[in-house]
């Protein structure tokens, strides 16, 4: 599950590119963060950052090869996420890249600058829909100008793929408003034409797992289409849909077999290869069990069709890869959470019948990211907890990671001006400046390690994608957030040596969460729009619920002075109790599969926005030039070979610019046709 709740890099103004990325340099020459330029460039509402791979030189050549092969495997499937996001994305991208490469006309005009910026936005979002708001991004140049560019570069872009750039079709990548049709209103390429949500539900209701106690993830790796009036799945596998890219993924994964760190890791990789070859969902489960139990070694990875946020019905997994190197120092420090996860479960405020008697196999590591692709790039999570299947988590455990060097890059590229603008008073600012970063890291850890591993579903109740449907993702993220919030003000954290003052840590965390949930995250959406994104929804429904329930007792006070609104927490202990009450209800909803309660909670507190506060926040935020969204260009691993073609060294370099990396990726990893 992806978590980005703690990153407050917010603004509502477009901001043009201010600085060019530096030329490629070997990272081994960059010994510390002080000499490293984390910011590559800014444009529109986006900031492009860089990250380092500290400790690369300490890995053996065998380990470096494993990282390299896994990274190449991940990049080989890059085109998949583009096609998943929208059926015309690859056609549009390839046409625009041809224009970008071959246009020899005037590149100083306003229209050309609009074209460049739009292309960069499309690169960042892996398609024509905004990566966060899900809204279609409309170009500022005209049809006529695009036609001129197409003609002058001998580029073909016609029909729906051309018209959609300017019309009112495919306006939302993922629509969660049932009134507009969950599938009909969503542009994602997971379903064929004229398929309804009811037909999808009926289709999968007929699917039965061989072992009902171990339900298969039906629909995870396929597109559902109609052929001759009958629903059929086009499976993503070798020889099937996306087969050209998947064969490349397999090619690189097969190379990992010779450099795996241990037999368990090799066995898991072997099952992943088999899954890509066959598309068999039982093999996917077998792989996940093997992967979660392969805990030894310095290298780990996430690879395949995983998160289901992009499917309005919650079945289909977006292609995603992250290659990870263990951060030994930080992982050792945080191991205490892994060792005490049962204590947190036993002391949770949820009902006893919803608690796990034994939380098994939970591992938590801080890792160094070495490469990302698919849904994890350029916009990346800061924490991950997998696998997603509840029965595997219950019986075999889960892996939680915090992406340490990604968090470090965010921290080095940020600032405190927005905190000072939106905080209630100086005390709140000082608490956040001293404990905010630590609180963010611990909240991420508690969210991933304890939150997603906590609680159990009642016997006979289906998976949340079946019971809670389009509210499943936001309910799960909110539930995990609440676990973290509840324990962030617990003396146990100080007892475990995770903080020197749990009360101040908790206060900083609560201040930051409420401020973000009720105010600062609103800079990410246009005035008048509802909240659509699952994480944004969960942060608002959590914050708005406790605000309302504590209003009579004055737990949180909303104040407006000189036209500036802020929220002051007056009773932190009572707020913690409210977080506990809401966590108890959120777990009950999940355990019992109570769709109506989930719908009421999210729709009442998580979707609609206070328009006066929203307008004020946007206006106050205009003074800040930093972009509201950040993402990354990846370091490039460059190999040197001997006379026999064997790799003898692998060096880490930084790309010259965002556009250089995007064009290189399209050239070297563009394995899919335009239409799939």
PDB file of C-alpha atoms in Angstrom, residues 8 35 97 115 131 140 158 198 254 269 277 287 356 392 449 508 563 580 609 658:
ATOM      1  CA  UNK A   8       3.811  18.634   2.363  1.00  0.00           C
ATOM      2  CA  UNK A  35      27.464  18.274  -2.531  1.00  0.00           C
ATOM      3  CA  UNK A  97       8.259  12.184 -28.867  1.00  0.00           C
ATOM      4  CA  UNK A 115       4.031  21.730 -26.076  1.00  0.00           C
ATOM      5  CA  UNK A 131      -1.061  11.197 -11.702  1.00  0.00           C
ATOM      6  CA  UNK A 140      -2.535  24.998 -23.631  1.00  0.00           C
ATOM      7  CA  UNK A 158      -5.388  10.952 -36.027  1.00  0.00           C
ATOM      8  CA  UNK A 198     -22.758  -4.981 -12.542  1.00  0.00           C
ATOM      9  CA  UNK A 254      16.187 -15.347 -15.712  1.00  0.00           C
ATOM     10  CA  UNK A 269      12.333 -15.357  -8.501  1.00  0.00           C
ATOM     11  CA  UNK A 277       5.081 -17.191 -18.379  1.00  0.00           C
ATOM     12  CA  UNK A 287       5.241 -16.674  -5.482  1.00  0.00           C
ATOM     13  CA  UNK A 356      -5.166 -11.449  15.496  1.00  0.00           C
ATOM     14  CA  UNK A 392      -1.196 -14.627   2.961  1.00  0.00           C
ATOM     15  CA  UNK A 449       4.255  -2.564   9.764  1.00  0.00           C
ATOM     16  CA  UNK A 508       3.716  17.178  16.353  1.00  0.00           C
ATOM     17  CA  UNK A 563      -8.603  36.088   6.995  1.00  0.00           C
ATOM     18  CA  UNK A 580      -9.090   5.015  18.748  1.00  0.00           C
ATOM     19  CA  UNK A 609     -14.679  20.142   0.492  1.00  0.00           C
ATOM     20  CA  UNK A 658      14.286  14.591 -17.014  1.00  0.00           C
TER      21      UNK A 658
END
